[in-house]
CSV table of N, CA, C and O in Angstrom, one decimal:
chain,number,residue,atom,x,y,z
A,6,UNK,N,75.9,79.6,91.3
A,6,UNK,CA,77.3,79.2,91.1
A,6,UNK,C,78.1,80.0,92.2
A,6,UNK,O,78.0,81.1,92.5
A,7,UNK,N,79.1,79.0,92.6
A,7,UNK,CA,79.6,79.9,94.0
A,7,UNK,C,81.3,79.5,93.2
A,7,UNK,O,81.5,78.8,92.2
A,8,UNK,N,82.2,80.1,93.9
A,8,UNK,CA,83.9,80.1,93.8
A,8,UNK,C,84.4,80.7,95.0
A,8,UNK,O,84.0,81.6,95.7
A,9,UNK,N,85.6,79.7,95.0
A,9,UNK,CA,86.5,80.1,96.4
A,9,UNK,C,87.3,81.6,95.8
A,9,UNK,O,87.6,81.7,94.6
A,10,UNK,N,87.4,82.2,96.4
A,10,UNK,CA,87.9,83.4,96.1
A,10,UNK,C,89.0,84.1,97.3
A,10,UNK,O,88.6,84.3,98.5
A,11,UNK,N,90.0,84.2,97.1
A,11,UNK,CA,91.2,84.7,97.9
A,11,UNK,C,91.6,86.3,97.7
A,11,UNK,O,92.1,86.9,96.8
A,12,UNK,N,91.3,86.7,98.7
A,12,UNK,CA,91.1,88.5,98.9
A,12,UNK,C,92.5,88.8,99.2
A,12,UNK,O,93.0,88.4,100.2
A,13,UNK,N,93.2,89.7,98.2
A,13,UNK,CA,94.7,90.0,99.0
A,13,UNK,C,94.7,92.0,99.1
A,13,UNK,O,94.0,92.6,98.3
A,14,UNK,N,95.2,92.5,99.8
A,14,UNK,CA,95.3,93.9,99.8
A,14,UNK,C,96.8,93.8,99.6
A,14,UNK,O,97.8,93.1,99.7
A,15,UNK,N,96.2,95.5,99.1
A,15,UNK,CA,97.9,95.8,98.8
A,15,UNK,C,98.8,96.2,99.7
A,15,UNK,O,98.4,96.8,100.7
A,16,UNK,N,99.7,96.1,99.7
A,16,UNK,CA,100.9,96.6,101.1
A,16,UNK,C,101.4,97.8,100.5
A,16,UNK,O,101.7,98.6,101.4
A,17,UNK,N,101.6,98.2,99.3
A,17,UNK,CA,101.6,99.5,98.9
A,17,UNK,C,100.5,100.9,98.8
A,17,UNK,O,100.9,102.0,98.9
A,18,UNK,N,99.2,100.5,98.6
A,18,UNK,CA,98.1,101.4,97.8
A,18,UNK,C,97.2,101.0,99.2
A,18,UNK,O,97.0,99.8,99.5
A,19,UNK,N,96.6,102.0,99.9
A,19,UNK,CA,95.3,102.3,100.9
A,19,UNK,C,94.2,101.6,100.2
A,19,UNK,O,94.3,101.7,99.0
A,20,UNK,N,93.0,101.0,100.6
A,20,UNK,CA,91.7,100.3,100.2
A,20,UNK,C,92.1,99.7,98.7
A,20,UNK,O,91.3,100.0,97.7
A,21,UNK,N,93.3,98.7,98.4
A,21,UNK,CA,93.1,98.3,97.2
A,21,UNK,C,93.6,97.0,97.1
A,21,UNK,O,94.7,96.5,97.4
A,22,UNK,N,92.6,96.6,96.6
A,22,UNK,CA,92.2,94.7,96.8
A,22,UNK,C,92.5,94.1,95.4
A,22,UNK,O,92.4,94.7,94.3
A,23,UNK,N,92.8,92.6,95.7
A,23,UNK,CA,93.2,92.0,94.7
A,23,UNK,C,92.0,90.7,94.9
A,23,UNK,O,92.2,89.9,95.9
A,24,UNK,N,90.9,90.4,94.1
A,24,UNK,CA,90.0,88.9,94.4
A,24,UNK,C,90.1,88.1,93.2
A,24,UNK,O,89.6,88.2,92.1
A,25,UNK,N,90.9,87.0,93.8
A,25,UNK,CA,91.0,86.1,92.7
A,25,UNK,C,90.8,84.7,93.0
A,25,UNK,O,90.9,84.4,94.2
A,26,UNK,N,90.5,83.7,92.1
A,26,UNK,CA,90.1,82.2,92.4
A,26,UNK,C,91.2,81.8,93.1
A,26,UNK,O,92.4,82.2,92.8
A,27,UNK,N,90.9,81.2,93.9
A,27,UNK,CA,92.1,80.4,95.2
A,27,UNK,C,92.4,79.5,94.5
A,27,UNK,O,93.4,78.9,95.0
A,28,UNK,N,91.9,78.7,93.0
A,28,UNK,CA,92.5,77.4,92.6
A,28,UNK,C,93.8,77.5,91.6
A,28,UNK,O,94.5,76.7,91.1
A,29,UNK,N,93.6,79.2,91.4
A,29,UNK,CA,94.5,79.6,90.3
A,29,UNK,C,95.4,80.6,91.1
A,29,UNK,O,96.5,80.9,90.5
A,30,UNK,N,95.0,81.1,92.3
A,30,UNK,CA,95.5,82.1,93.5
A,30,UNK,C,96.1,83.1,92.5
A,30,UNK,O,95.4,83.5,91.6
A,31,UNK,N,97.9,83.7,92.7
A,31,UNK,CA,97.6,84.7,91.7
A,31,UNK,C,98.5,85.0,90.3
A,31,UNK,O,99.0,86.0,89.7
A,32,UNK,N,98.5,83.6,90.3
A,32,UNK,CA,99.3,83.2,88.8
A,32,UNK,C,98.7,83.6,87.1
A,32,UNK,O,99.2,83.5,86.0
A,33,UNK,N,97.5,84.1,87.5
A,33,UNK,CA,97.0,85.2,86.5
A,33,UNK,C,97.1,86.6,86.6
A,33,UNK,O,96.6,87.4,85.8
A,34,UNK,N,97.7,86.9,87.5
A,34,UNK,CA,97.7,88.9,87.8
A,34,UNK,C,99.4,88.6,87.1
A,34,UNK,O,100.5,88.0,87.3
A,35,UNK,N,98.8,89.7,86.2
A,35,UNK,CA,100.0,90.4,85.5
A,35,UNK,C,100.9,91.1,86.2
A,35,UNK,O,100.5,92.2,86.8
A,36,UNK,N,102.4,90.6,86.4
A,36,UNK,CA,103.7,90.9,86.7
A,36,UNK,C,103.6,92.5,87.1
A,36,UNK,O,103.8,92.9,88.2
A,37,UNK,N,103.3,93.4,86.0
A,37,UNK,CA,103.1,94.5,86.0
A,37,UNK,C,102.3,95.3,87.2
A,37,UNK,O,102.4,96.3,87.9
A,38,UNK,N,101.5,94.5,87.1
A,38,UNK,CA,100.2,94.7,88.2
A,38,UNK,C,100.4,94.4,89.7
A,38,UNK,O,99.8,95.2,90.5
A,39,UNK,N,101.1,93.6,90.1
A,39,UNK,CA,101.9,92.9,91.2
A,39,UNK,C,103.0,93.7,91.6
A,39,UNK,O,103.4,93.9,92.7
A,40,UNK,N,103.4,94.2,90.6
A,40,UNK,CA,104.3,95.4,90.6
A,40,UNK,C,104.1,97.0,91.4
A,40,UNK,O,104.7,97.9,91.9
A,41,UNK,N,102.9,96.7,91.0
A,41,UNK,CA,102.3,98.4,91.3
A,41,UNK,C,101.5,98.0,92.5
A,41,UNK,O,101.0,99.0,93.1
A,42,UNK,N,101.2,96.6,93.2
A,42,UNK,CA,100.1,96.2,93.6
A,42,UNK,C,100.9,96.4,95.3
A,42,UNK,O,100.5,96.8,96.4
A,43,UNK,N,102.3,95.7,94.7
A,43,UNK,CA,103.5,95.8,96.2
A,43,UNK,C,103.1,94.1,96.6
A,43,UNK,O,102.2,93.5,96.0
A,44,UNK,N,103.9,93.6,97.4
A,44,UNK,CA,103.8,91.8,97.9
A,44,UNK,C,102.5,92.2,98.2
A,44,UNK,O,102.2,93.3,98.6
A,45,UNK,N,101.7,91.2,98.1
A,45,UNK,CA,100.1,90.9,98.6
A,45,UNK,C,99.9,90.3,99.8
A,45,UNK,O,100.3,89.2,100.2
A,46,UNK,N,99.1,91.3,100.5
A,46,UNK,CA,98.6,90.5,102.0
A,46,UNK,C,97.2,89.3,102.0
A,46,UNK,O,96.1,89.6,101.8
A,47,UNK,N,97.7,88.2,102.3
A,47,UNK,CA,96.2,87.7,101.7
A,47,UNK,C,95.4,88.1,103.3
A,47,UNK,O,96.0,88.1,104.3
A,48,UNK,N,94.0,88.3,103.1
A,48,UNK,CA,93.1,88.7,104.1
A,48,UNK,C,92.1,87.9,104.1
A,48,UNK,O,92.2,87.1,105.0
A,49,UNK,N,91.4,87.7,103.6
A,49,UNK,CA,90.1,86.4,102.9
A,49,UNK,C,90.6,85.5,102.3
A,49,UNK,O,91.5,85.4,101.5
A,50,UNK,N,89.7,84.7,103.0
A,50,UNK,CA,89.5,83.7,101.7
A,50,UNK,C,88.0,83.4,102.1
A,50,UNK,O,87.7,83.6,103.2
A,51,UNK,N,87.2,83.2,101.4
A,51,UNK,CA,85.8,83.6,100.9
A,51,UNK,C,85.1,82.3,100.3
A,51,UNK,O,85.7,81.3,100.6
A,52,UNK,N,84.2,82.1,99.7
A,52,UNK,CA,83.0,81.1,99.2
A,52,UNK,C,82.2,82.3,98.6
A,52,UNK,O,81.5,83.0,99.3
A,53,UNK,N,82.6,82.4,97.1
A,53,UNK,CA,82.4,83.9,96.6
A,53,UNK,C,80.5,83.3,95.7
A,53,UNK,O,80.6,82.4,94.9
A,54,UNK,N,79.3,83.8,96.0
A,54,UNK,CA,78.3,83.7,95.1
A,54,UNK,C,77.7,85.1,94.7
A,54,UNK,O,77.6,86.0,95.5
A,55,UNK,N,77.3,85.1,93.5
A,55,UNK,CA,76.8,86.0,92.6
A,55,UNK,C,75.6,86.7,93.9
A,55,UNK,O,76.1,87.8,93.7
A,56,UNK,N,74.7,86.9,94.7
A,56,UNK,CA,74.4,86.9,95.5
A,56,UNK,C,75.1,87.8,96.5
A,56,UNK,O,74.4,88.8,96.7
A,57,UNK,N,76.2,87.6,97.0
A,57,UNK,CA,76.6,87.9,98.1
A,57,UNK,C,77.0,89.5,98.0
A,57,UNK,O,77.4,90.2,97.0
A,58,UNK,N,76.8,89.7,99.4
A,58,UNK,CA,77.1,91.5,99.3
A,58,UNK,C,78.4,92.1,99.7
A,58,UNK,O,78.4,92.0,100.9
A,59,UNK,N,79.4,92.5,99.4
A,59,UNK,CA,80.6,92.7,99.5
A,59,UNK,C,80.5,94.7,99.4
A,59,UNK,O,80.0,95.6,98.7
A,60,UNK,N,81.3,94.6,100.4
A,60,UNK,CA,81.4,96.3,101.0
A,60,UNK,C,81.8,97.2,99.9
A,60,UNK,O,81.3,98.3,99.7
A,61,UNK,N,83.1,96.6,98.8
A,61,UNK,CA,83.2,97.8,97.9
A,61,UNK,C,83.4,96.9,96.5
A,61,UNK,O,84.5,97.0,95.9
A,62,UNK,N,82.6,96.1,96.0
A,62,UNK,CA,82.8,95.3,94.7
A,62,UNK,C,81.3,94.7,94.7
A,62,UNK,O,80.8,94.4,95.7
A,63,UNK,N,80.8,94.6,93.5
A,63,UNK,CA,80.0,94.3,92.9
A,63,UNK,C,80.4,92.8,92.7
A,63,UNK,O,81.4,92.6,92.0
A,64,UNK,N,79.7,91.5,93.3
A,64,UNK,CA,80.1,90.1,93.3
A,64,UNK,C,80.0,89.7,92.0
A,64,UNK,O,81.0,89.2,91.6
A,65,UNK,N,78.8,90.0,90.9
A,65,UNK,CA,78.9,89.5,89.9
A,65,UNK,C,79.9,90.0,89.1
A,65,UNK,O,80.0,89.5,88.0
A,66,UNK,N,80.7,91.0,89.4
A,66,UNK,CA,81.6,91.5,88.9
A,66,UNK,C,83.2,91.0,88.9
A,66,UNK,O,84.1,91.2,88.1
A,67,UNK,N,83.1,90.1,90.4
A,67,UNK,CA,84.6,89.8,90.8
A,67,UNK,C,84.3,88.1,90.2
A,67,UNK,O,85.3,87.4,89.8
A,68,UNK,N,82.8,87.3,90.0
A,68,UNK,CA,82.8,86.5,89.4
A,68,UNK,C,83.4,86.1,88.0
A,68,UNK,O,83.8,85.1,87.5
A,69,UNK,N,83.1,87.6,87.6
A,69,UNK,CA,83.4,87.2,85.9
A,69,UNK,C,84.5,87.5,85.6
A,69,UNK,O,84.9,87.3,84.5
């Protein structure tokens, strides 16, 4: 199983990423969260599979 997945970093916080489905982009991240997150830089966009090796996230992890 693969998913498009949309990488944003934060414009506030150093090494801290936001990966979420591109079909829902990021109308599920909690207000609060977005808040602390600062406007989002999108940097990726990806073809995310359980498989793939990602420098600081565990894939089956950003899957589920």
């Amino acid at each position: 199983m693969t998913r498009l997945v949309n990488v944003y970093r934060s414009s506030r916080r150093q090494e801290m990423y936001l990966y979420v489905d591109a079909a829902e982009d990021l109308a599920r991240v909690p207000a609060d969260l977005l808040g602390r997150f600062g406007p989002p830089v999108l940097v990726l966009a990806i073809e995310l599979g359980a498989e793939r090796r990602l420098a600081r996230a565990d894939a089956r992890q950003v899957l589920a």
